[in-house]
Structures are given as C-alpha cells and as structure tokens.
Amino acid sequence: MSEKLMTEIHKLDDKGIAKAAKLLRKGETVSFPTETVYGLGADATSDTAVAKIYEAKGRPSFNPLIVHVPNIKSVEKYAILSLMGQKLADTFWPGALTLVLKLKPNSKISKLVSAGLDTVAIRMPAHGGARDLLRASDLPIAAPSANASGKLSPSEALHVKQSLDGRIPLILDGGACAVGLESTIIDVSGDQPALLRPGGVAAEAIEAMLGCKLLRADTDDTAPKSPGMLSSHYAPVSKIRLNAEDVQNDETLIGFGNVKNANLNLSENGDTTEAAANLFRILHEADKIASGKIAISPIPNAGLGLAINDRLKRAAAPRPNE
Ligand code: TXA
Ligand code: MG
C-alpha cells in the first residue's frame, strides 16, 4: 500500500468536477456518485490507474470492472454492440443496466479492467454529475462500487469516506444515490442473453423488452456463471508453474523483482501494484512466446500480491478437460 493520502470530500459542482477530471487524467482514483451507488473511478485505458482501484479497495481477487461511458456512441470505440445490446441500450440507457459485450480487437481498455477476458462490461449512467465527469475527463472510467472489499456498497459520500478514507484523494459528494442498488448485469456477448447480476433494472422488464427469457446462472446449467466465478476468467493456454525459484529449458519465466533470467518481469522493483498493472498483459505475452510452459517467480502475499496470487492459482489449476 502506498503512503496515506488526505481524502477530500468536495461538492459535486463545476469546481469539484474539474478537480476530479484532472486527477483522473493524471491516473488517480476518484469516487463519484452514480444513480445506483458511488463508484471508485479510474482511467479505464491505464493499467496503473486501474491497479490503484484494486489497491484502494484491498480486493483479494481481480474481478473484472464496469466501464462507464457518457453516451452510446462511445461504446463503439471499445466493444461490439450486438443487436440485442443495441436494443437494451436504446431502451434502458442511461440507467442502471450494465451490458457485457465482446471487446473490440486492439481496444484501448486495460486488460486489468476485463481481468484478461475477451468481453467488457459497459454502462452509461443516468446521473447527470457522473456524465459531466465522464465528459470533462474525456475518458472511459472503470469503476467498481466505492467500498473496501467485503463491505456494503456506498449510497452516500459519507459511506465512501468511512470505507476508503486515506486511500483515495477525492470523493465528489452528490448526495444520496437515487437507486441505491447496483446495476443489473446482462451478458449479451453470446447467442442468448444471460442475467449475471440482478440489480436496478428488473429482469422482467428486460425480458419483456427482448421478448425472450434470460438465461439465469442459478437455474440454467448452460448459463454463464455469475461474475467473478472461475469459468468467466481468462486462463492462459500454457501450463503454469508457480513459485518457481529456477527455470527449466522448455519454460518461459515471468519474474518478479530482481530475477536475472526472466523472459518477462511483472515488476523489477518488486512492487505488487506495478505487478498487478502488468499481470494480464504479461500473461498474454508469455502465452504467445511460450512453447507450452510458463514458470512464475514467487510473489509475496502482501499488498496486491494477495490478489495476484489468487488469480495465478486459478490460472495454474488443472483445466476441466485435463
Ligand atoms: O451499479 C453499478 O454497477 C456500480 C456503479 C459504480 O456503476 N458498479 C459496480 O461495480 O457494481 P462492481 O465492480 O462492484 O461490480 C462489477 C460486476 C462484478 O460482479 C464483475 O464480476 C462483473 O461486474 N463484470 C465485469 N466485467 C465483466 C465481464 N466482462 N464479464 C462478466 N462479468 C463482468
Ligand atoms: Mg461491488
């Protein structure tokens, strides 16, 4: 964890928004209100900015994050809006609905946002202040709920302060959130739409609009598992060996810290936040150059090391078809 910050609470006015936009453009995190809950935002195109979200939240794992955009048009820069996605966006945006879409190839969204998946969750919030901030920063903003890991989602600026004081530079105070409940998440990246998380928009309203039933993880075996579950996560093609103190001839070595013979390095300085920022990009790169085997240096279970090790353990676990 980096040095303790002074957390300022600023009114959600023009001055506050300008301040927040400046911080976001510098790669810092800012908490801002949406109509659902307060988000903890950072530049979704910057690995290091996104790593700061995980650091501030103290998340023990890398769940993919929701990207917030100011209008439907900006979705096209990053993702493929399927026909179903287009219909849902036209009807329910701006609002408490998040769409999981296929990422565009070479999309600028950080791999840490999508936790290495080939999909991305996107939402256009209805909150005027949130949209002003999106426009002022001119960035897609990745934002999970602004609470420390395992704590309730915040619907007031004070909740954010209680949870994240000293960990983020700024909270924009826009009063209580109108919905107070997180967005509904619908996966429209496949043939059949699936409900990944119930939330602010009723599933029935979505089914009525689409004229079909949503797949549901709790009742359909074929439905994508709920967010953050193993199956929704990126796994490298190569076999992974963890806590490698040495490297075999047929292995590609991902180092951490001062590892002389590493092919790639998560952080030469041994900084877990830097390593988190690099994690998914380096796993992808290693997968490309490896001839089937990847070894990874030990990473301490401190700071973001906990989340990195959680992710790597799952990447190294036996695959369903083996
Ligand atoms: O209302 C909300 O959605 C709030 C406000 C701030 O917008 N945000 C929020 O974010 O609830 P968070 O990080 O607490 O929840 C994001 C959820 C997680 O359950 C995550 O697994 C899922 O979205 N998610 C993100 N990207 C995904 C993807 N590509 N595929 C499947 N699930 C995804
Ligand atoms: Mg949350």
CSV table of C-alpha atoms and ligand atoms in Angstrom, one decimal:
chain,number,residue,atom,x,y,z
A,1,MET,CA,0.0,0.0,0.0
A,2,SER,CA,1.3,3.4,-0.9
A,3,GLU,CA,1.5,6.4,1.5
A,4,LYS,CA,-1.6,7.5,3.3
A,5,LEU,CA,-3.5,10.2,1.3
A,6,MET,CA,-5.6,13.0,2.5
A,7,THR,CA,-9.1,12.2,1.3
A,8,GLU,CA,-11.0,15.4,0.4
A,9,ILE,CA,-14.8,15.5,0.1
A,10,HIS,CA,-15.8,18.1,-2.5
A,11,LYS,CA,-19.3,19.1,-3.5
A,12,LEU,CA,-20.4,17.8,-6.9
A,13,ASP,CA,-20.2,21.2,-8.7
A,14,ASP,CA,-18.3,22.5,-11.6
A,15,LYS,CA,-15.2,23.1,-9.5
A,16,GLY,CA,-15.4,19.6,-8.0
A,17,ILE,CA,-15.8,18.0,-11.4
A,18,ALA,CA,-12.9,19.9,-12.9
A,19,LYS,CA,-10.8,18.8,-9.9
A,20,ALA,CA,-11.9,15.1,-10.3
A,21,ALA,CA,-11.3,15.2,-14.1
A,22,LYS,CA,-7.8,16.5,-13.6
A,23,LEU,CA,-7.0,13.7,-11.1
A,24,LEU,CA,-8.4,11.0,-13.4
A,25,ARG,CA,-6.4,12.3,-16.3
A,26,LYS,CA,-3.3,12.1,-14.0
A,27,GLY,CA,-4.0,8.4,-13.4
A,28,GLU,CA,-5.5,8.8,-9.9
A,29,THR,CA,-8.7,7.4,-8.4
A,30,VAL,CA,-11.8,9.4,-7.6
A,31,SER,CA,-15.1,8.4,-6.0
A,32,PHE,CA,-18.2,9.8,-7.7
A,33,PRO,CA,-21.9,9.3,-7.4
A,34,THR,CA,-24.0,7.4,-9.9
A,35,GLU,CA,-27.7,6.8,-9.7
A,36,THR,CA,-27.0,3.3,-8.4
A,37,VAL,CA,-24.2,3.5,-5.9
A,38,TYR,CA,-20.9,5.6,-5.5
A,39,GLY,CA,-18.2,4.3,-7.8
A,40,LEU,CA,-14.5,4.4,-7.4
A,41,GLY,CA,-13.3,5.5,-10.8
A,42,ALA,CA,-10.0,5.5,-12.7
A,43,ASP,CA,-8.9,5.8,-16.3
A,44,ALA,CA,-10.0,2.5,-17.9
A,45,THR,CA,-7.3,2.7,-20.5
A,46,SER,CA,-4.4,2.9,-18.0
A,47,ASP,CA,-3.1,-0.3,-16.3
A,48,THR,CA,-1.5,1.6,-13.5
A,49,ALA,CA,-4.6,3.7,-12.8
A,50,VAL,CA,-6.8,0.6,-12.7
A,51,ALA,CA,-4.4,-1.1,-10.4
A,52,LYS,CA,-4.9,1.8,-7.9
A,53,ILE,CA,-8.6,0.9,-7.7
A,54,TYR,CA,-7.8,-2.6,-6.6
A,55,GLU,CA,-5.2,-1.3,-4.2
A,56,ALA,CA,-7.6,1.2,-2.6
A,57,LYS,CA,-10.3,-1.4,-2.3
A,58,GLY,CA,-8.0,-4.1,-0.9
A,59,ARG,CA,-9.7,-6.6,-3.2
A,60,PRO,CA,-8.4,-10.2,-2.6
A,61,SER,CA,-9.0,-11.0,-6.3
A,62,PHE,CA,-9.3,-9.4,-9.6
A,63,ASN,CA,-13.0,-9.3,-10.5
A,64,PRO,CA,-13.5,-7.5,-13.9
A,65,LEU,CA,-14.8,-4.0,-13.5
A,66,ILE,CA,-17.5,-1.9,-15.2
A,67,VAL,CA,-16.5,0.8,-17.7
A,68,HIS,CA,-18.7,3.9,-17.6
A,69,VAL,CA,-19.2,5.9,-20.8
A,70,PRO,CA,-21.1,9.2,-21.4
A,71,ASN,CA,-23.1,8.1,-24.4
A,72,ILE,CA,-24.0,5.0,-26.6
A,73,LYS,CA,-21.7,6.2,-29.4
A,74,SER,CA,-18.6,5.8,-27.3
A,75,VAL,CA,-19.3,2.1,-26.7
A,76,GLU,CA,-18.3,1.5,-30.3
A,77,LYS,CA,-14.7,2.6,-29.6
A,78,TYR,CA,-14.2,-0.3,-27.3
A,79,ALA,CA,-16.7,-3.1,-27.8
A,80,ILE,CA,-19.1,-4.6,-30.3
A,81,LEU,CA,-22.7,-3.7,-29.5
A,82,SER,CA,-24.6,-6.7,-30.6
A,83,LEU,CA,-28.2,-6.3,-31.9
A,84,MET,CA,-29.6,-7.3,-28.5
A,85,GLY,CA,-27.1,-5.0,-26.8
A,86,GLN,CA,-28.2,-2.1,-29.1
A,87,LYS,CA,-31.9,-2.7,-28.2
A,88,LEU,CA,-31.2,-2.8,-24.5
A,89,ALA,CA,-29.0,0.3,-24.6
A,90,ASP,CA,-31.7,2.2,-26.6
A,91,THR,CA,-34.4,1.3,-24.1
A,92,PHE,CA,-32.6,1.3,-20.7
A,93,TRP,CA,-29.7,3.8,-21.1
A,94,PRO,CA,-28.9,6.0,-19.5
A,95,GLY,CA,-29.6,3.8,-16.4
A,96,ALA,CA,-28.9,1.0,-14.0
A,97,LEU,CA,-28.1,-1.6,-16.7
A,98,THR,CA,-24.7,-2.9,-17.5
A,99,LEU,CA,-24.0,-4.8,-20.7
A,100,VAL,CA,-21.3,-7.4,-21.1
A,101,LEU,CA,-20.1,-7.1,-24.7
A,102,LYS,CA,-17.3,-8.6,-26.8
A,103,LEU,CA,-14.2,-6.4,-26.7
A,104,LYS,CA,-13.0,-4.9,-30.0
A,105,PRO,CA,-9.6,-6.2,-31.1
A,106,ASN,CA,-6.9,-3.7,-30.0
A,107,SER,CA,-9.4,-1.9,-27.8
A,108,LYS,CA,-7.6,0.6,-25.6
A,109,ILE,CA,-9.3,-0.8,-22.4
A,110,SER,CA,-6.8,-2.0,-19.9
A,111,LYS,CA,-6.6,-5.8,-19.7
A,112,LEU,CA,-6.8,-5.4,-15.9
A,113,VAL,CA,-10.4,-4.0,-16.3
A,114,SER,CA,-11.6,-7.1,-18.1
A,115,ALA,CA,-9.3,-9.4,-16.0
A,116,GLY,CA,-8.0,-10.7,-19.3
A,117,LEU,CA,-11.4,-11.8,-20.7
A,118,ASP,CA,-12.4,-11.0,-24.2
A,119,THR,CA,-15.5,-9.3,-23.0
A,120,VAL,CA,-16.1,-6.0,-21.2
A,121,ALA,CA,-18.9,-4.7,-19.0
A,122,ILE,CA,-20.1,-1.2,-20.0
A,123,ARG,CA,-22.7,1.1,-18.6
A,124,MET,CA,-24.0,4.6,-19.4
A,125,PRO,CA,-25.1,6.1,-16.0
A,126,ALA,CA,-28.2,8.3,-15.7
A,127,HIS,CA,-26.7,10.5,-13.0
A,128,GLY,CA,-26.0,14.0,-14.5
A,129,GLY,CA,-22.9,14.6,-12.4
A,130,ALA,CA,-21.4,11.2,-13.4
A,131,ARG,CA,-22.0,12.1,-17.0
A,132,ASP,CA,-20.5,15.6,-16.6
A,133,LEU,CA,-17.4,13.9,-15.1
A,134,LEU,CA,-17.2,11.5,-18.0
A,135,ARG,CA,-17.3,14.3,-20.4
A,136,ALA,CA,-14.9,16.6,-18.5
A,137,SER,CA,-12.3,13.8,-18.2
A,138,ASP,CA,-12.9,12.6,-21.7
A,139,LEU,CA,-12.0,9.1,-20.5
A,140,PRO,CA,-13.9,5.8,-20.2
A,141,ILE,CA,-14.0,5.4,-16.4
A,142,ALA,CA,-13.6,2.0,-14.8
A,143,ALA,CA,-15.5,2.0,-11.5
A,144,PRO,CA,-16.5,-0.7,-9.1
A,145,SER,CA,-18.6,0.3,-6.1
A,146,ALA,CA,-16.5,2.5,-3.9
A,147,ASN,CA,-16.3,0.3,-0.8
A,148,ALA,CA,-13.4,-1.6,0.7
A,149,SER,CA,-13.6,-5.3,-0.2
A,150,GLY,CA,-16.3,-7.2,1.6
A,151,LYS,CA,-18.1,-4.1,2.8
A,152,LEU,CA,-21.5,-2.8,1.7
A,153,SER,CA,-21.9,-0.7,-1.4
A,154,PRO,CA,-22.0,3.0,-0.6
A,155,SER,CA,-25.0,5.1,-1.4
A,156,GLU,CA,-23.8,8.3,0.3
A,157,ALA,CA,-20.4,10.1,0.2
A,158,LEU,CA,-20.0,9.5,3.9
A,159,HIS,CA,-20.1,5.7,3.4
A,160,VAL,CA,-17.3,6.1,0.9
A,161,LYS,CA,-15.3,8.2,3.4
A,162,GLN,CA,-15.9,5.6,6.2
A,163,SER,CA,-14.7,2.8,3.9
A,164,LEU,CA,-11.8,4.4,1.9
A,165,ASP,CA,-10.6,7.3,4.0
A,166,GLY,CA,-6.8,7.9,3.4
A,167,ARG,CA,-6.8,5.6,0.4
A,168,ILE,CA,-8.1,7.9,-2.3
A,169,PRO,CA,-7.6,11.6,-2.9
A,170,LEU,CA,-11.1,12.8,-3.7
A,171,ILE,CA,-14.8,12.0,-3.1
A,172,LEU,CA,-17.4,14.0,-5.0
A,173,ASP,CA,-20.4,14.5,-2.8
A,174,GLY,CA,-23.6,14.4,-4.8
A,175,GLY,CA,-25.9,13.4,-2.0
A,176,ALA,CA,-27.7,10.0,-1.7
A,177,CYS,CA,-28.0,7.8,-4.8
A,178,ALA,CA,-31.5,7.5,-6.2
A,179,VAL,CA,-31.4,3.8,-6.9
A,180,GLY,CA,-29.1,2.7,-4.0
A,181,LEU,CA,-28.7,-0.7,-5.5
A,182,GLU,CA,-26.1,-1.8,-8.1
A,183,SER,CA,-26.9,-2.1,-11.8
A,184,THR,CA,-28.4,-5.2,-13.4
A,185,ILE,CA,-25.7,-7.0,-15.5
A,186,ILE,CA,-26.8,-8.7,-18.7
A,187,ASP,CA,-24.3,-10.7,-20.8
A,188,VAL,CA,-25.2,-10.1,-24.5
A,189,SER,CA,-21.9,-11.3,-25.9
A,190,GLY,CA,-23.2,-14.7,-26.8
A,191,ASP,CA,-26.3,-16.0,-28.7
A,192,GLN,CA,-28.6,-15.9,-25.7
A,193,PRO,CA,-28.8,-13.1,-23.2
A,194,ALA,CA,-27.9,-14.0,-19.6
A,195,LEU,CA,-28.6,-12.4,-16.3
A,196,LEU,CA,-25.3,-12.2,-14.4
A,197,ARG,CA,-26.4,-10.0,-11.6
A,198,PRO,CA,-29.9,-8.7,-10.6
A,199,GLY,CA,-30.0,-5.0,-9.9
A,200,GLY,CA,-31.6,-1.7,-10.5
A,201,VAL,CA,-33.5,-2.7,-13.7
A,202,ALA,CA,-35.9,-5.6,-13.2
A,203,ALA,CA,-35.1,-8.7,-15.2
A,204,GLU,CA,-38.8,-9.0,-16.1
A,205,ALA,CA,-38.6,-5.6,-17.8
A,206,ILE,CA,-35.6,-6.7,-19.8
A,207,GLU,CA,-37.3,-10.0,-20.8
A,208,ALA,CA,-40.5,-8.1,-21.8
A,209,MET,CA,-38.4,-5.7,-24.0
A,210,LEU,CA,-36.4,-8.5,-25.7
A,211,GLY,CA,-39.4,-10.8,-26.0
A,212,CYS,CA,-37.4,-13.8,-24.6
A,213,LYS,CA,-36.3,-15.3,-21.3
A,214,LEU,CA,-32.9,-14.5,-19.9
A,215,LEU,CA,-30.6,-17.4,-19.1
A,216,ARG,CA,-30.0,-17.5,-15.3
A,217,ALA,CA,-27.0,-18.9,-13.6
A,218,ASP,CA,-29.0,-20.3,-10.7
A,219,THR,CA,-31.4,-22.3,-12.9
A,220,ASP,CA,-29.7,-23.0,-16.2
A,221,ASP,CA,-26.6,-25.1,-16.4
A,222,THR,CA,-25.7,-23.6,-19.8
A,223,ALA,CA,-25.8,-20.0,-18.5
A,224,PRO,CA,-22.6,-18.2,-17.9
A,225,LYS,CA,-21.7,-18.5,-14.2
A,226,SER,CA,-22.1,-15.4,-12.0
A,227,PRO,CA,-19.5,-12.8,-12.4
A,228,GLY,CA,-16.1,-13.4,-10.8
A,229,MET,CA,-16.6,-17.2,-11.0
A,230,LEU,CA,-13.8,-19.4,-12.3
A,231,SER,CA,-15.4,-20.1,-15.7
A,232,SER,CA,-15.6,-16.4,-16.6
A,233,HIS,CA,-11.9,-15.9,-16.2
A,234,TYR,CA,-9.1,-15.8,-18.6
A,235,ALA,CA,-6.9,-18.8,-18.4
A,236,PRO,CA,-3.6,-19.0,-20.4
A,237,VAL,CA,-3.2,-21.8,-22.9
A,238,SER,CA,0.2,-22.7,-21.4
A,239,LYS,CA,0.7,-24.8,-18.3
A,240,ILE,CA,1.6,-22.6,-15.3
A,241,ARG,CA,4.2,-23.4,-12.6
A,242,LEU,CA,4.0,-21.1,-9.5
A,243,ASN,CA,6.7,-20.1,-7.0
A,244,ALA,CA,9.4,-21.0,-9.4
A,245,GLU,CA,12.9,-20.4,-7.9
A,246,ASP,CA,14.5,-21.7,-11.1
A,247,VAL,CA,13.6,-22.2,-14.7
A,248,GLN,CA,13.6,-25.3,-17.0
A,249,ASN,CA,14.8,-25.2,-20.6
A,250,ASP,CA,11.3,-25.5,-22.0
A,251,GLU,CA,9.8,-22.9,-19.8
A,252,THR,CA,9.2,-19.1,-20.3
A,253,LEU,CA,9.9,-17.4,-17.0
A,254,ILE,CA,7.8,-14.5,-15.7
A,255,GLY,CA,9.9,-12.8,-13.0
A,256,PHE,CA,9.0,-10.7,-10.0
A,257,GLY,CA,11.7,-8.5,-8.5
A,258,ASN,CA,15.4,-8.9,-9.4
A,259,VAL,CA,15.2,-12.1,-11.4
A,260,LYS,CA,18.1,-12.2,-13.9
A,261,ASN,CA,17.0,-14.9,-16.4
A,262,ALA,CA,13.3,-13.8,-16.6
A,263,ASN,CA,11.9,-13.5,-20.1
A,264,LEU,CA,9.3,-11.0,-18.8
A,265,ASN,CA,9.0,-9.3,-15.5
A,266,LEU,CA,5.9,-8.2,-13.6
A,267,SER,CA,7.9,-5.7,-11.6
A,268,GLU,CA,11.6,-5.4,-11.5
A,269,ASN,CA,11.3,-3.3,-8.3
A,270,GLY,CA,9.2,-6.0,-6.6
A,271,ASP,CA,6.2,-3.6,-6.4
A,272,THR,CA,3.0,-5.5,-6.2
A,273,THR,CA,0.8,-2.6,-7.5
A,274,GLU,CA,3.1,-2.4,-10.6
A,275,ALA,CA,2.9,-6.2,-10.9
A,276,ALA,CA,-0.9,-6.1,-10.8
A,277,ALA,CA,-1.0,-3.4,-13.5
A,278,ASN,CA,1.2,-5.6,-15.7
A,279,LEU,CA,-0.4,-9.0,-14.8
A,280,PHE,CA,-2.8,-9.8,-17.6
A,281,ARG,CA,-0.8,-8.1,-20.3
A,282,ILE,CA,2.3,-10.1,-19.4
A,283,LEU,CA,0.3,-13.4,-19.0
A,284,HIS,CA,-1.0,-12.8,-22.6
A,285,GLU,CA,2.5,-12.0,-23.9
A,286,ALA,CA,4.1,-15.0,-22.2
A,287,ASP,CA,1.3,-17.2,-23.6
A,288,LYS,CA,2.2,-16.0,-27.1
A,289,ILE,CA,6.0,-16.7,-26.8
A,290,ALA,CA,5.9,-19.8,-24.6
A,291,SER,CA,6.2,-23.2,-26.0
A,292,GLY,CA,3.5,-24.5,-23.7
A,293,LYS,CA,5.0,-23.9,-20.2
A,294,ILE,CA,5.2,-20.8,-18.1
A,295,ALA,CA,7.0,-20.6,-14.8
A,296,ILE,CA,6.4,-17.7,-12.4
A,297,SER,CA,8.6,-16.3,-9.6
A,298,PRO,CA,7.2,-16.2,-6.1
A,299,ILE,CA,5.2,-13.2,-5.3
A,300,PRO,CA,4.7,-12.1,-1.7
A,301,ASN,CA,1.2,-12.2,-0.2
A,302,ALA,CA,1.3,-8.5,0.7
A,303,GLY,CA,-0.5,-5.6,-0.9
A,304,LEU,CA,-1.9,-6.6,-4.2
A,305,GLY,CA,0.2,-9.7,-4.0
A,306,LEU,CA,-2.8,-11.5,-2.5
A,307,ALA,CA,-5.0,-10.8,-5.5
A,308,ILE,CA,-2.2,-11.6,-7.9
A,309,ASN,CA,-1.6,-15.0,-6.2
A,310,ASP,CA,-5.3,-15.7,-6.1
A,311,ARG,CA,-5.5,-15.1,-9.8
A,312,LEU,CA,-2.4,-17.1,-10.6
A,313,LYS,CA,-3.5,-20.1,-8.5
A,314,ARG,CA,-6.6,-20.2,-10.6
A,315,ALA,CA,-4.6,-19.9,-13.8
A,316,ALA,CA,-2.4,-22.8,-12.6
A,317,ALA,CA,-5.3,-25.1,-11.5
A,318,PRO,CA,-6.0,-28.2,-13.6
A,319,ARG,CA,-8.3,-27.4,-16.5
A,320,PRO,CA,-11.7,-29.0,-16.8
A,321,ASN,CA,-10.7,-31.1,-19.8
A,322,GLU,CA,-7.4,-32.4,-18.4
B,1,TXA,O1,-24.2,0.0,-10.3
B,1,TXA,C1,-23.0,-0.5,-10.6
B,1,TXA,O2,-22.9,-1.3,-11.4
B,1,TXA,C2,-21.9,0.1,-9.8
B,1,TXA,C3,-21.7,1.6,-10.2
B,1,TXA,C4,-20.5,2.2,-9.7
B,1,TXA,O3,-21.7,1.7,-11.6
B,1,TXA,N1,-20.7,-0.6,-10.1
B,1,TXA,C5,-20.5,-1.9,-9.6
B,1,TXA,O4,-19.2,-2.5,-9.9
B,1,TXA,O5,-21.3,-2.5,-9.0
B,1,TXA,P1,-18.6,-3.8,-9.2
B,1,TXA,O6,-17.1,-3.8,-9.6
B,1,TXA,O7,-18.9,-3.7,-7.8
B,1,TXA,O8,-19.3,-4.9,-9.9
B,1,TXA,C6,-19.0,-5.3,-11.2
B,1,TXA,C7,-19.5,-6.6,-11.6
B,1,TXA,C8,-18.7,-7.7,-10.9
B,1,TXA,O9,-19.6,-8.7,-10.4
B,1,TXA,C9,-18.0,-8.3,-12.1
B,1,TXA,O10,-17.6,-9.7,-12.0
B,1,TXA,C10,-18.9,-8.0,-13.3
B,1,TXA,O11,-19.4,-6.8,-13.0
B,1,TXA,N2,-18.2,-8.0,-14.6
B,1,TXA,C11,-17.4,-7.0,-15.0
B,1,TXA,N3,-16.9,-7.3,-16.3
B,1,TXA,C12,-17.4,-8.5,-16.6
B,1,TXA,C13,-17.3,-9.3,-17.7
B,1,TXA,N4,-16.5,-9.0,-18.8
B,1,TXA,N5,-18.0,-10.5,-17.7
B,1,TXA,C14,-18.7,-10.8,-16.7
B,1,TXA,N6,-18.9,-10.1,-15.6
B,1,TXA,C15,-18.3,-8.9,-15.5
B,2,MG,MG,-19.3,-4.1,-5.7
